[in-house]
Amino acid sequence: MEKDLLKLLDLTGEDIDHILNVADQMKYSQKHHLPHNYLQGKALAMIFEKNSTRTRVSFEVGMYQLGGHALFLSGKESQIGRGEPIEDTARVLSRYCDGIMIRTYGQNEVEELAKYADIPVINGLTDFAHPCQVLADLMTIREKMTRLEGLKMAFVGDGNNMANSLIVGGLKTGMSVSIACPEGYEPDPVVLDFARAYGDKFSLVRDPREAAADADAVFTDVWASMGQEGEKAKREQAFAGVYQVNEELMKLAHPGCMVQHCLPAHRGEEITAETFEKHAPEIFEEAENRLHAQKAVMAILMGEEKL
Ligand code: CP
Ligand code: NVA
């Protein structure tokens, strides 16, 4: 494993499997009240330039359960918001803390932070990637389906950070991946280049029915991500009526197919309330697994003990 978790493209399939195995152990330890304080006395700085519920709470509680401490730094209220260079922030935080989690816009900001920080940097979402979410997603599928290899993942909607990370995470763990998005809303070209090397294990289609056909896990995400609020009306026009996970679409998938959503969900837009509620147990398990997967990432990157 590298020093940081910046994007799944930087990890091997074996790295991902290892994180998922440690994540399962973390979940077991927490459920059975077994000690797992791998980060005793350590501190995680959490920089947020965008809103969050799950990421903030799961990292903060995760650090606490590992015996460490997490501190919240809002982009606006810290000196970052007044223009202090990221390379200075990186060098300062490296002197106080043992790791940095950052949620921001440009992937380049996270890469820059990691370059100047002596401590591990974890990407808590950028416009390009959401690696922690997808580790939790893979953990959830593996938990329910007992494996990933050979299963089909479908994603319906915007070719955004979630689509980018699902493509990479799915393919690297032996799944086949099909993405249905409107023209002009494709995943990142770097990710498409990566995916094309997987031949017919990857497809990019326009029709959600083609993507969902025989799927084992169907994913969707909001039509307008954080930072794209100004494009809401235009995006609604491009996605409405077609790019929605609903009961009719789910009939085409394998019986027992999972539905996953990173949340927050917009009922009546990318998913119907009916389909959401039908799959709520696995969607909230997915949200819970953020905690376990991130504890695994932090313990592996920031701990003294080799896991
Ligand atoms: N899924 C996710 O990252 O949720 P938050 O935006 O609430 O952190
Ligand atoms: N694509 C969404 C994910 C939120 C967790 C966004 O970036 O806003």
PDB file of C-alpha atoms and ligand atoms in Angstrom:
ATOM      1  CA  MET A   1       0.000   0.000   0.000  1.00  0.00           C
ATOM      2  CA  GLU A   2       1.088   3.551  -0.687  1.00  0.00           C
ATOM      3  CA  LYS A   3       1.359   6.202   2.041  1.00  0.00           C
ATOM      4  CA  ASP A   4      -2.045   7.699   1.139  1.00  0.00           C
ATOM      5  CA  LEU A   5      -5.508   6.750  -0.099  1.00  0.00           C
ATOM      6  CA  LEU A   6      -6.151   9.336  -2.806  1.00  0.00           C
ATOM      7  CA  LYS A   7      -8.016   7.259  -5.401  1.00  0.00           C
ATOM      8  CA  LEU A   8      -8.677   3.577  -6.090  1.00  0.00           C
ATOM      9  CA  LEU A   9      -6.570   3.800  -9.260  1.00  0.00           C
ATOM     10  CA  ASP A  10      -3.527   3.871  -6.935  1.00  0.00           C
ATOM     11  CA  LEU A  11      -4.465   0.544  -5.284  1.00  0.00           C
ATOM     12  CA  THR A  12      -4.030  -3.000  -6.558  1.00  0.00           C
ATOM     13  CA  GLY A  13      -6.844  -5.543  -6.405  1.00  0.00           C
ATOM     14  CA  GLU A  14      -4.898  -7.207  -3.565  1.00  0.00           C
ATOM     15  CA  ASP A  15      -4.743  -3.907  -1.632  1.00  0.00           C
ATOM     16  CA  ILE A  16      -8.528  -3.592  -1.921  1.00  0.00           C
ATOM     17  CA  ASP A  17      -9.088  -7.207  -0.819  1.00  0.00           C
ATOM     18  CA  HIS A  18      -6.788  -6.617   2.141  1.00  0.00           C
ATOM     19  CA  ILE A  19      -8.673  -3.462   3.210  1.00  0.00           C
ATOM     20  CA  LEU A  20     -11.990  -5.349   2.931  1.00  0.00           C
ATOM     21  CA  ASN A  21     -10.645  -8.224   5.046  1.00  0.00           C
ATOM     22  CA  VAL A  22      -9.446  -5.807   7.744  1.00  0.00           C
ATOM     23  CA  ALA A  23     -12.797  -3.977   7.506  1.00  0.00           C
ATOM     24  CA  ASP A  24     -14.656  -7.242   8.188  1.00  0.00           C
ATOM     25  CA  GLN A  25     -12.394  -7.786  11.217  1.00  0.00           C
ATOM     26  CA  MET A  26     -13.086  -4.233  12.443  1.00  0.00           C
ATOM     27  CA  LYS A  27     -16.824  -4.835  12.168  1.00  0.00           C
ATOM     28  CA  TYR A  28     -16.543  -8.131  14.025  1.00  0.00           C
ATOM     29  CA  SER A  29     -14.434  -6.551  16.797  1.00  0.00           C
ATOM     30  CA  GLN A  30     -16.835  -3.666  17.255  1.00  0.00           C
ATOM     31  CA  LYS A  31     -19.941  -5.887  17.292  1.00  0.00           C
ATOM     32  CA  HIS A  32     -18.308  -8.275  19.809  1.00  0.00           C
ATOM     33  CA  HIS A  33     -16.799  -5.529  21.977  1.00  0.00           C
ATOM     34  CA  LEU A  34     -13.266  -6.774  21.325  1.00  0.00           C
ATOM     35  CA  PRO A  35     -10.429  -4.290  21.835  1.00  0.00           C
ATOM     36  CA  HIS A  36      -9.095  -2.808  18.579  1.00  0.00           C
ATOM     37  CA  ASN A  37      -7.409   0.386  19.674  1.00  0.00           C
ATOM     38  CA  TYR A  38      -4.786   0.414  16.926  1.00  0.00           C
ATOM     39  CA  LEU A  39      -4.554   4.225  16.915  1.00  0.00           C
ATOM     40  CA  GLN A  40      -4.153   4.939  20.632  1.00  0.00           C
ATOM     41  CA  GLY A  41      -2.968   8.519  21.135  1.00  0.00           C
ATOM     42  CA  LYS A  42      -3.116   9.401  17.423  1.00  0.00           C
ATOM     43  CA  ALA A  43      -4.956  12.321  15.830  1.00  0.00           C
ATOM     44  CA  LEU A  44      -6.712  12.744  12.492  1.00  0.00           C
ATOM     45  CA  ALA A  45      -7.317  16.222  11.018  1.00  0.00           C
ATOM     46  CA  MET A  46     -10.495  16.304   8.923  1.00  0.00           C
ATOM     47  CA  ILE A  47     -10.707  19.140   6.392  1.00  0.00           C
ATOM     48  CA  PHE A  48     -14.158  19.747   4.924  1.00  0.00           C
ATOM     49  CA  GLU A  49     -14.679  22.135   2.005  1.00  0.00           C
ATOM     50  CA  LYS A  50     -18.080  20.550   1.268  1.00  0.00           C
ATOM     51  CA  ASN A  51     -21.032  19.359   3.380  1.00  0.00           C
ATOM     52  CA  SER A  52     -21.073  15.929   4.988  1.00  0.00           C
ATOM     53  CA  THR A  53     -22.999  13.760   7.419  1.00  0.00           C
ATOM     54  CA  ARG A  54     -21.725  10.183   6.945  1.00  0.00           C
ATOM     55  CA  THR A  55     -18.088  10.954   6.193  1.00  0.00           C
ATOM     56  CA  ARG A  56     -17.642  13.297   9.107  1.00  0.00           C
ATOM     57  CA  VAL A  57     -19.412  11.132  11.657  1.00  0.00           C
ATOM     58  CA  SER A  58     -17.904   7.816  10.536  1.00  0.00           C
ATOM     59  CA  PHE A  59     -14.341   9.157  10.527  1.00  0.00           C
ATOM     60  CA  GLU A  60     -14.750  10.899  13.874  1.00  0.00           C
ATOM     61  CA  VAL A  61     -16.419   7.952  15.594  1.00  0.00           C
ATOM     62  CA  GLY A  62     -13.997   5.562  13.857  1.00  0.00           C
ATOM     63  CA  MET A  63     -10.991   7.393  15.271  1.00  0.00           C
ATOM     64  CA  TYR A  64     -12.573   7.368  18.732  1.00  0.00           C
ATOM     65  CA  GLN A  65     -13.209   3.609  18.550  1.00  0.00           C
ATOM     66  CA  LEU A  66      -9.593   3.039  17.459  1.00  0.00           C
ATOM     67  CA  GLY A  67      -8.393   4.898  20.558  1.00  0.00           C
ATOM     68  CA  GLY A  68      -7.500   8.129  18.774  1.00  0.00           C
ATOM     69  CA  HIS A  69      -8.987  11.564  18.270  1.00  0.00           C
ATOM     70  CA  ALA A  70     -10.371  13.383  15.213  1.00  0.00           C
ATOM     71  CA  LEU A  71     -10.699  17.125  14.739  1.00  0.00           C
ATOM     72  CA  PHE A  72     -12.958  18.944  12.334  1.00  0.00           C
ATOM     73  CA  LEU A  73     -11.509  21.783  10.267  1.00  0.00           C
ATOM     74  CA  SER A  74     -13.978  23.656   8.123  1.00  0.00           C
ATOM     75  CA  GLY A  75     -12.450  25.003   4.931  1.00  0.00           C
ATOM     76  CA  LYS A  76     -14.148  28.339   5.565  1.00  0.00           C
ATOM     77  CA  GLU A  77     -13.159  28.801   9.191  1.00  0.00           C
ATOM     78  CA  SER A  78      -9.557  27.596   8.983  1.00  0.00           C
ATOM     79  CA  GLN A  79      -6.847  29.652   7.289  1.00  0.00           C
ATOM     80  CA  ILE A  80      -7.345  27.512   4.157  1.00  0.00           C
ATOM     81  CA  GLY A  81     -10.421  29.645   3.499  1.00  0.00           C
ATOM     82  CA  ARG A  82      -8.279  32.775   3.655  1.00  0.00           C
ATOM     83  CA  GLY A  83      -5.870  31.416   1.068  1.00  0.00           C
ATOM     84  CA  GLU A  84      -3.110  29.732   3.094  1.00  0.00           C
ATOM     85  CA  PRO A  85      -1.365  27.475   0.549  1.00  0.00           C
ATOM     86  CA  ILE A  86      -2.171  23.775   0.739  1.00  0.00           C
ATOM     87  CA  GLU A  87       1.551  22.921   0.940  1.00  0.00           C
ATOM     88  CA  ASP A  88       1.875  24.987   4.139  1.00  0.00           C
ATOM     89  CA  THR A  89      -1.256  23.440   5.647  1.00  0.00           C
ATOM     90  CA  ALA A  90       0.207  20.008   4.819  1.00  0.00           C
ATOM     91  CA  ARG A  91       3.508  20.746   6.564  1.00  0.00           C
ATOM     92  CA  VAL A  92       1.831  22.254   9.640  1.00  0.00           C
ATOM     93  CA  LEU A  93      -0.689  19.443  10.116  1.00  0.00           C
ATOM     94  CA  SER A  94       2.124  16.888   9.681  1.00  0.00           C
ATOM     95  CA  ARG A  95       3.679  18.299  12.878  1.00  0.00           C
ATOM     96  CA  TYR A  96       0.514  17.923  15.021  1.00  0.00           C
ATOM     97  CA  CYS A  97      -1.380  14.986  13.559  1.00  0.00           C
ATOM     98  CA  ASP A  98      -0.913  11.418  12.340  1.00  0.00           C
ATOM     99  CA  GLY A  99      -3.253  11.571   9.347  1.00  0.00           C
ATOM    100  CA  ILE A 100      -5.391  13.963   7.301  1.00  0.00           C
ATOM    101  CA  MET A 101      -8.790  13.293   5.767  1.00  0.00           C
ATOM    102  CA  ILE A 102      -9.888  15.874   3.218  1.00  0.00           C
ATOM    103  CA  ARG A 103     -13.146  16.487   1.329  1.00  0.00           C
ATOM    104  CA  THR A 104     -12.775  19.084  -1.388  1.00  0.00           C
ATOM    105  CA  TYR A 105     -13.350  19.900  -5.073  1.00  0.00           C
ATOM    106  CA  GLY A 106     -10.267  19.283  -7.233  1.00  0.00           C
ATOM    107  CA  GLN A 107      -8.426  15.968  -7.074  1.00  0.00           C
ATOM    108  CA  ASN A 108      -5.236  18.012  -7.628  1.00  0.00           C
ATOM    109  CA  GLU A 109      -5.733  19.664  -4.197  1.00  0.00           C
ATOM    110  CA  VAL A 110      -5.719  16.270  -2.490  1.00  0.00           C
ATOM    111  CA  GLU A 111      -2.703  15.091  -4.497  1.00  0.00           C
ATOM    112  CA  GLU A 112      -0.883  18.328  -3.625  1.00  0.00           C
ATOM    113  CA  LEU A 113      -1.717  17.945   0.075  1.00  0.00           C
ATOM    114  CA  ALA A 114      -0.353  14.381   0.050  1.00  0.00           C
ATOM    115  CA  LYS A 115       2.815  15.460  -1.734  1.00  0.00           C
ATOM    116  CA  TYR A 116       3.708  17.952   1.009  1.00  0.00           C
ATOM    117  CA  ALA A 117       2.396  15.987   4.010  1.00  0.00           C
ATOM    118  CA  ASP A 118       4.660  13.499   5.821  1.00  0.00           C
ATOM    119  CA  ILE A 119       1.567  11.749   7.164  1.00  0.00           C
ATOM    120  CA  PRO A 120      -1.088   9.698   5.319  1.00  0.00           C
ATOM    121  CA  VAL A 121      -3.761  11.646   3.440  1.00  0.00           C
ATOM    122  CA  ILE A 122      -7.192  10.081   2.843  1.00  0.00           C
ATOM    123  CA  ASN A 123      -9.581  11.342   0.177  1.00  0.00           C
ATOM    124  CA  GLY A 124     -13.018  11.847   1.753  1.00  0.00           C
ATOM    125  CA  LEU A 125     -14.515  12.849  -1.650  1.00  0.00           C
ATOM    126  CA  THR A 126     -13.424  15.054  -4.517  1.00  0.00           C
ATOM    127  CA  ASP A 127     -15.170  15.857  -7.790  1.00  0.00           C
ATOM    128  CA  PHE A 128     -13.144  12.985  -9.274  1.00  0.00           C
ATOM    129  CA  ALA A 129     -13.336  10.209  -6.698  1.00  0.00           C
ATOM    130  CA  HIS A 130     -15.000   8.839  -3.563  1.00  0.00           C
ATOM    131  CA  PRO A 131     -12.716   5.915  -2.663  1.00  0.00           C
ATOM    132  CA  CYS A 132     -13.863   5.432   0.957  1.00  0.00           C
ATOM    133  CA  GLN A 133     -17.485   5.166  -0.131  1.00  0.00           C
ATOM    134  CA  VAL A 134     -16.680   2.561  -2.758  1.00  0.00           C
ATOM    135  CA  LEU A 135     -14.625   0.480  -0.307  1.00  0.00           C
ATOM    136  CA  ALA A 136     -17.733   0.401   1.906  1.00  0.00           C
ATOM    137  CA  ASP A 137     -19.876  -0.461  -1.124  1.00  0.00           C
ATOM    138  CA  LEU A 138     -17.650  -3.389  -2.098  1.00  0.00           C
ATOM    139  CA  MET A 139     -17.616  -4.548   1.515  1.00  0.00           C
ATOM    140  CA  THR A 140     -21.440  -4.501   1.551  1.00  0.00           C
ATOM    141  CA  ILE A 141     -21.785  -6.471  -1.685  1.00  0.00           C
ATOM    142  CA  ARG A 142     -19.223  -9.051  -0.539  1.00  0.00           C
ATOM    143  CA  GLU A 143     -20.989  -9.377   2.806  1.00  0.00           C
ATOM    144  CA  LYS A 144     -24.369 -10.117   1.195  1.00  0.00           C
ATOM    145  CA  MET A 145     -23.231 -12.013  -1.914  1.00  0.00           C
ATOM    146  CA  THR A 146     -20.156 -13.695  -0.264  1.00  0.00           C
ATOM    147  CA  ARG A 147     -17.912 -12.707  -3.226  1.00  0.00           C
ATOM    148  CA  LEU A 148     -17.248  -9.965  -5.790  1.00  0.00           C
ATOM    149  CA  GLU A 149     -15.483 -11.912  -8.541  1.00  0.00           C
ATOM    150  CA  GLY A 150     -17.808 -12.621 -11.450  1.00  0.00           C
ATOM    151  CA  LEU A 151     -20.699 -10.442 -10.254  1.00  0.00           C
ATOM    152  CA  LYS A 152     -22.179  -7.614 -12.329  1.00  0.00           C
ATOM    153  CA  MET A 153     -22.357  -4.058 -11.041  1.00  0.00           C
ATOM    154  CA  ALA A 154     -24.583  -1.515 -12.804  1.00  0.00           C
ATOM    155  CA  PHE A 155     -24.558   2.250 -12.264  1.00  0.00           C
ATOM    156  CA  VAL A 156     -27.400   4.435 -13.536  1.00  0.00           C
ATOM    157  CA  GLY A 157     -26.932   8.198 -13.674  1.00  0.00           C
ATOM    158  CA  ASP A 158     -24.240  10.841 -13.780  1.00  0.00           C
ATOM    159  CA  GLY A 159     -20.667   9.821 -14.632  1.00  0.00           C
ATOM    160  CA  ASN A 160     -19.487  11.507 -11.426  1.00  0.00           C
ATOM    161  CA  ASN A 161     -17.075  10.757  -8.557  1.00  0.00           C
ATOM    162  CA  MET A 162     -19.142   7.708  -7.561  1.00  0.00           C
ATOM    163  CA  ALA A 163     -19.253   6.302 -11.086  1.00  0.00           C
ATOM    164  CA  ASN A 164     -15.492   6.862 -11.471  1.00  0.00           C
ATOM    165  CA  SER A 165     -14.658   5.059  -8.227  1.00  0.00           C
ATOM    166  CA  LEU A 166     -17.174   2.236  -8.753  1.00  0.00           C
ATOM    167  CA  ILE A 167     -15.731   1.470 -12.179  1.00  0.00           C
ATOM    168  CA  VAL A 168     -12.197   1.221 -10.793  1.00  0.00           C
ATOM    169  CA  GLY A 169     -13.152  -0.628  -7.590  1.00  0.00           C
ATOM    170  CA  GLY A 170     -15.494  -3.031  -9.372  1.00  0.00           C
ATOM    171  CA  LEU A 171     -13.078  -3.957 -12.160  1.00  0.00           C
ATOM    172  CA  LYS A 172     -10.094  -4.304  -9.812  1.00  0.00           C
ATOM    173  CA  THR A 173     -12.017  -6.791  -7.677  1.00  0.00           C
ATOM    174  CA  GLY A 174     -13.147  -8.959 -10.592  1.00  0.00           C
ATOM    175  CA  MET A 175     -16.664  -7.614 -11.113  1.00  0.00           C
ATOM    176  CA  SER A 176     -18.034  -6.599 -14.485  1.00  0.00           C
ATOM    177  CA  VAL A 177     -19.273  -3.012 -14.608  1.00  0.00           C
ATOM    178  CA  SER A 178     -21.910  -1.379 -16.789  1.00  0.00           C
ATOM    179  CA  ILE A 179     -22.583   2.356 -16.649  1.00  0.00           C
ATOM    180  CA  ALA A 180     -25.675   4.014 -18.128  1.00  0.00           C
ATOM    181  CA  CYS A 181     -25.444   7.796 -18.454  1.00  0.00           C
ATOM    182  CA  PRO A 182     -26.744  10.478 -20.806  1.00  0.00           C
ATOM    183  CA  GLU A 183     -24.519  11.899 -23.532  1.00  0.00           C
ATOM    184  CA  GLY A 184     -22.254  14.589 -22.113  1.00  0.00           C
ATOM    185  CA  TYR A 185     -22.298  13.096 -18.582  1.00  0.00           C
ATOM    186  CA  GLU A 186     -19.742  10.309 -19.050  1.00  0.00           C
ATOM    187  CA  PRO A 187     -17.219   9.246 -16.392  1.00  0.00           C
ATOM    188  CA  ASP A 188     -13.755  10.805 -16.424  1.00  0.00           C
ATOM    189  CA  PRO A 189     -11.644  10.006 -19.534  1.00  0.00           C
ATOM    190  CA  VAL A 190      -8.789   8.702 -17.334  1.00  0.00           C
ATOM    191  CA  VAL A 191     -11.186   6.172 -15.813  1.00  0.00           C
ATOM    192  CA  LEU A 192     -12.623   5.227 -19.210  1.00  0.00           C
ATOM    193  CA  ASP A 193      -9.094   4.575 -20.487  1.00  0.00           C
ATOM    194  CA  PHE A 194      -8.424   2.368 -17.463  1.00  0.00           C
ATOM    195  CA  ALA A 195     -11.729   0.517 -17.966  1.00  0.00           C
ATOM    196  CA  ARG A 196     -11.273  -0.145 -21.685  1.00  0.00           C
ATOM    197  CA  ALA A 197      -8.327  -2.435 -20.877  1.00  0.00           C
ATOM    198  CA  TYR A 198     -10.869  -4.783 -19.225  1.00  0.00           C
ATOM    199  CA  GLY A 199     -12.561  -5.522 -22.587  1.00  0.00           C
ATOM    200  CA  ASP A 200     -16.145  -6.732 -22.350  1.00  0.00           C
ATOM    201  CA  LYS A 201     -16.074  -6.681 -18.530  1.00  0.00           C
ATOM    202  CA  PHE A 202     -16.832  -2.956 -18.912  1.00  0.00           C
ATOM    203  CA  SER A 203     -19.570  -1.226 -20.880  1.00  0.00           C
ATOM    204  CA  LEU A 204     -20.770   2.334 -21.191  1.00  0.00           C
ATOM    205  CA  VAL A 205     -24.338   2.497 -22.480  1.00  0.00           C
ATOM    206  CA  ARG A 206     -27.140   5.055 -22.813  1.00  0.00           C
ATOM    207  CA  ASP A 207     -30.020   2.767 -21.830  1.00  0.00           C
ATOM    208  CA  PRO A 208     -30.311   1.989 -18.083  1.00  0.00           C
ATOM    209  CA  ARG A 209     -32.168  -1.231 -19.014  1.00  0.00           C
ATOM    210  CA  GLU A 210     -29.071  -2.519 -20.757  1.00  0.00           C
ATOM    211  CA  ALA A 211     -26.907  -1.740 -17.722  1.00  0.00           C
ATOM    212  CA  ALA A 212     -29.370  -3.269 -15.228  1.00  0.00           C
ATOM    213  CA  ALA A 213     -29.906  -6.475 -17.231  1.00  0.00           C
ATOM    214  CA  ASP A 214     -28.748  -9.448 -15.090  1.00  0.00           C
ATOM    215  CA  ALA A 215     -27.066  -7.130 -12.584  1.00  0.00           C
ATOM    216  CA  ASP A 216     -26.234  -8.304  -9.059  1.00  0.00           C
ATOM    217  CA  ALA A 217     -25.939  -4.776  -7.624  1.00  0.00           C
ATOM    218  CA  VAL A 218     -27.502  -1.632  -9.071  1.00  0.00           C
ATOM    219  CA  PHE A 219     -26.085   1.722  -7.977  1.00  0.00           C
ATOM    220  CA  THR A 220     -27.263   5.245  -8.509  1.00  0.00           C
ATOM    221  CA  ASP A 221     -26.363   8.699  -7.211  1.00  0.00           C
ATOM    222  CA  VAL A 222     -27.726  12.245  -7.377  1.00  0.00           C
ATOM    223  CA  TRP A 223     -28.076  13.949 -10.759  1.00  0.00           C
ATOM    224  CA  ALA A 224     -26.318  17.094  -9.477  1.00  0.00           C
ATOM    225  CA  SER A 225     -23.378  16.643  -7.118  1.00  0.00           C
ATOM    226  CA  MET A 226     -22.070  19.127  -4.557  1.00  0.00           C
ATOM    227  CA  GLY A 227     -20.697  22.117  -6.438  1.00  0.00           C
ATOM    228  CA  GLN A 228     -23.090  21.591  -9.386  1.00  0.00           C
ATOM    229  CA  GLU A 229     -26.135  23.233  -7.798  1.00  0.00           C
ATOM    230  CA  GLY A 230     -26.207  25.847 -10.585  1.00  0.00           C
ATOM    231  CA  GLU A 231     -26.682  23.116 -13.219  1.00  0.00           C
ATOM    232  CA  LYS A 232     -29.691  21.553 -11.454  1.00  0.00           C
ATOM    233  CA  ALA A 233     -32.340  22.526 -14.053  1.00  0.00           C
ATOM    234  CA  LYS A 234     -30.185  21.555 -17.032  1.00  0.00           C
ATOM    235  CA  ARG A 235     -29.295  18.241 -15.424  1.00  0.00           C
ATOM    236  CA  GLU A 236     -32.928  17.477 -14.598  1.00  0.00           C
ATOM    237  CA  GLN A 237     -33.716  17.789 -18.292  1.00  0.00           C
ATOM    238  CA  ALA A 238     -30.917  15.399 -19.226  1.00  0.00           C
ATOM    239  CA  PHE A 239     -31.730  12.738 -16.602  1.00  0.00           C
ATOM    240  CA  ALA A 240     -35.474  12.919 -15.802  1.00  0.00           C
ATOM    241  CA  GLY A 241     -37.732  10.122 -16.964  1.00  0.00           C
ATOM    242  CA  VAL A 242     -34.863   7.810 -17.985  1.00  0.00           C
ATOM    243  CA  TYR A 243     -32.024   7.671 -15.440  1.00  0.00           C
ATOM    244  CA  GLN A 244     -33.965   6.393 -12.470  1.00  0.00           C
ATOM    245  CA  VAL A 245     -33.734   3.185 -10.444  1.00  0.00           C
ATOM    246  CA  ASN A 246     -37.296   1.933 -10.061  1.00  0.00           C
ATOM    247  CA  GLU A 247     -39.221  -1.342  -9.801  1.00  0.00           C
ATOM    248  CA  GLU A 248     -39.615  -1.688 -13.560  1.00  0.00           C
ATOM    249  CA  LEU A 249     -35.847  -1.424 -14.042  1.00  0.00           C
ATOM    250  CA  MET A 250     -35.148  -3.832 -11.170  1.00  0.00           C
ATOM    251  CA  LYS A 251     -37.273  -6.536 -12.879  1.00  0.00           C
ATOM    252  CA  LEU A 252     -34.464  -6.836 -15.446  1.00  0.00           C
ATOM    253  CA  ALA A 253     -31.785  -7.488 -12.821  1.00  0.00           C
ATOM    254  CA  HIS A 254     -31.013 -10.850 -11.210  1.00  0.00           C
ATOM    255  CA  PRO A 255     -33.522 -11.915  -8.577  1.00  0.00           C
ATOM    256  CA  GLY A 256     -32.041 -10.835  -5.237  1.00  0.00           C
ATOM    257  CA  CYS A 257     -30.161  -7.972  -6.880  1.00  0.00           C
ATOM    258  CA  MET A 258     -28.974  -5.351  -4.388  1.00  0.00           C
ATOM    259  CA  VAL A 259     -29.616  -1.621  -4.673  1.00  0.00           C
ATOM    260  CA  GLN A 260     -26.911   0.668  -3.318  1.00  0.00           C
ATOM    261  CA  HIS A 261     -26.909   4.446  -2.865  1.00  0.00           C
ATOM    262  CA  CYS A 262     -24.127   6.437  -1.222  1.00  0.00           C
ATOM    263  CA  LEU A 263     -26.732   8.913   0.136  1.00  0.00           C
ATOM    264  CA  PRO A 264     -28.141  11.497   0.425  1.00  0.00           C
ATOM    265  CA  ALA A 265     -30.890  10.184  -1.914  1.00  0.00           C
ATOM    266  CA  HIS A 266     -33.405  12.276  -3.862  1.00  0.00           C
ATOM    267  CA  ARG A 267     -36.572  10.212  -3.979  1.00  0.00           C
ATOM    268  CA  GLY A 268     -38.522  10.650  -7.199  1.00  0.00           C
ATOM    269  CA  GLU A 269     -35.352  11.683  -9.040  1.00  0.00           C
ATOM    270  CA  GLU A 270     -32.550   9.091  -9.342  1.00  0.00           C
ATOM    271  CA  ILE A 271     -34.516   6.498  -7.306  1.00  0.00           C
ATOM    272  CA  THR A 272     -38.182   5.995  -6.459  1.00  0.00           C
ATOM    273  CA  ALA A 273     -39.305   6.000  -2.823  1.00  0.00           C
ATOM    274  CA  GLU A 274     -40.664   2.469  -3.379  1.00  0.00           C
ATOM    275  CA  THR A 275     -37.348   1.001  -4.555  1.00  0.00           C
ATOM    276  CA  PHE A 276     -35.412   2.934  -1.920  1.00  0.00           C
ATOM    277  CA  GLU A 277     -37.579   1.595   0.924  1.00  0.00           C
ATOM    278  CA  LYS A 278     -37.553  -1.930  -0.458  1.00  0.00           C
ATOM    279  CA  HIS A 279     -33.737  -1.884  -0.320  1.00  0.00           C
ATOM    280  CA  ALA A 280     -33.356   0.340   2.752  1.00  0.00           C
ATOM    281  CA  PRO A 281     -31.748  -2.389   4.924  1.00  0.00           C
ATOM    282  CA  GLU A 282     -28.862  -2.877   2.476  1.00  0.00           C
ATOM    283  CA  ILE A 283     -28.553   0.862   1.766  1.00  0.00           C
ATOM    284  CA  PHE A 284     -28.183   1.652   5.477  1.00  0.00           C
ATOM    285  CA  GLU A 285     -25.831  -1.323   5.944  1.00  0.00           C
ATOM    286  CA  GLU A 286     -23.757   0.325   3.200  1.00  0.00           C
ATOM    287  CA  ALA A 287     -23.794   3.572   5.188  1.00  0.00           C
ATOM    288  CA  GLU A 288     -22.763   1.699   8.356  1.00  0.00           C
ATOM    289  CA  ASN A 289     -19.926   0.011   6.510  1.00  0.00           C
ATOM    290  CA  ARG A 290     -18.327   3.412   5.914  1.00  0.00           C
ATOM    291  CA  LEU A 291     -17.309   3.237   9.582  1.00  0.00           C
ATOM    292  CA  HIS A 292     -15.729  -0.218   9.362  1.00  0.00           C
ATOM    293  CA  ALA A 293     -14.023   0.299   5.986  1.00  0.00           C
ATOM    294  CA  GLN A 294     -12.520   3.633   7.070  1.00  0.00           C
ATOM    295  CA  LYS A 295     -11.328   2.199  10.372  1.00  0.00           C
ATOM    296  CA  ALA A 296      -9.517  -0.421   8.279  1.00  0.00           C
ATOM    297  CA  VAL A 297      -7.966   2.254   6.040  1.00  0.00           C
ATOM    298  CA  MET A 298      -6.866   4.363   9.015  1.00  0.00           C
ATOM    299  CA  ALA A 299      -5.469   1.415  10.983  1.00  0.00           C
ATOM    300  CA  ILE A 300      -3.528   0.186   7.933  1.00  0.00           C
ATOM    301  CA  LEU A 301      -2.160   3.622   6.966  1.00  0.00           C
ATOM    302  CA  MET A 302      -1.702   5.234  10.374  1.00  0.00           C
ATOM    303  CA  GLY A 303      -1.118   2.336  12.794  1.00  0.00           C
ATOM    304  CA  GLU A 304       2.159   1.011  14.225  1.00  0.00           C
ATOM    305  CA  GLU A 305       1.002  -2.589  13.928  1.00  0.00           C
ATOM    306  CA  LYS A 306       1.165  -4.230  10.499  1.00  0.00           C
ATOM    307  CA  LEU A 307      -2.380  -5.320   9.626  1.00  0.00           C
TER     308      LEU A 307
HETATM  309  N1   CP B   1     -22.003   9.241   1.194  1.00  0.00           N
HETATM  310  C1   CP B   1     -21.387  10.294   1.757  1.00  0.00           C
HETATM  311  O1   CP B   1     -20.199  10.563   1.507  1.00  0.00           O
HETATM  312  O2   CP B   1     -22.170  10.994   2.614  1.00  0.00           O
HETATM  313  P1   CP B   1     -21.864  12.410   3.270  1.00  0.00           P
HETATM  314  O3   CP B   1     -21.859  13.410   2.122  1.00  0.00           O
HETATM  315  O4   CP B   1     -22.976  12.633   4.224  1.00  0.00           O
HETATM  316  O5   CP B   1     -20.519  12.373   3.933  1.00  0.00           O
HETATM  317  N1  NVA B   2     -21.848  12.561  -6.103  1.00  0.00           N
HETATM  318  C1  NVA B   2     -22.220  13.090  -4.816  1.00  0.00           C
HETATM  319  C2  NVA B   2     -21.849  12.143  -3.728  1.00  0.00           C
HETATM  320  C3  NVA B   2     -22.207  12.588  -2.347  1.00  0.00           C
HETATM  321  C4  NVA B   2     -21.778  11.644  -1.279  1.00  0.00           C
HETATM  322  C5  NVA B   2     -21.552  14.436  -4.616  1.00  0.00           C
HETATM  323  O1  NVA B   2     -20.383  14.566  -4.965  1.00  0.00           O
HETATM  324  O2  NVA B   2     -22.193  15.350  -4.135  1.00  0.00           O
END
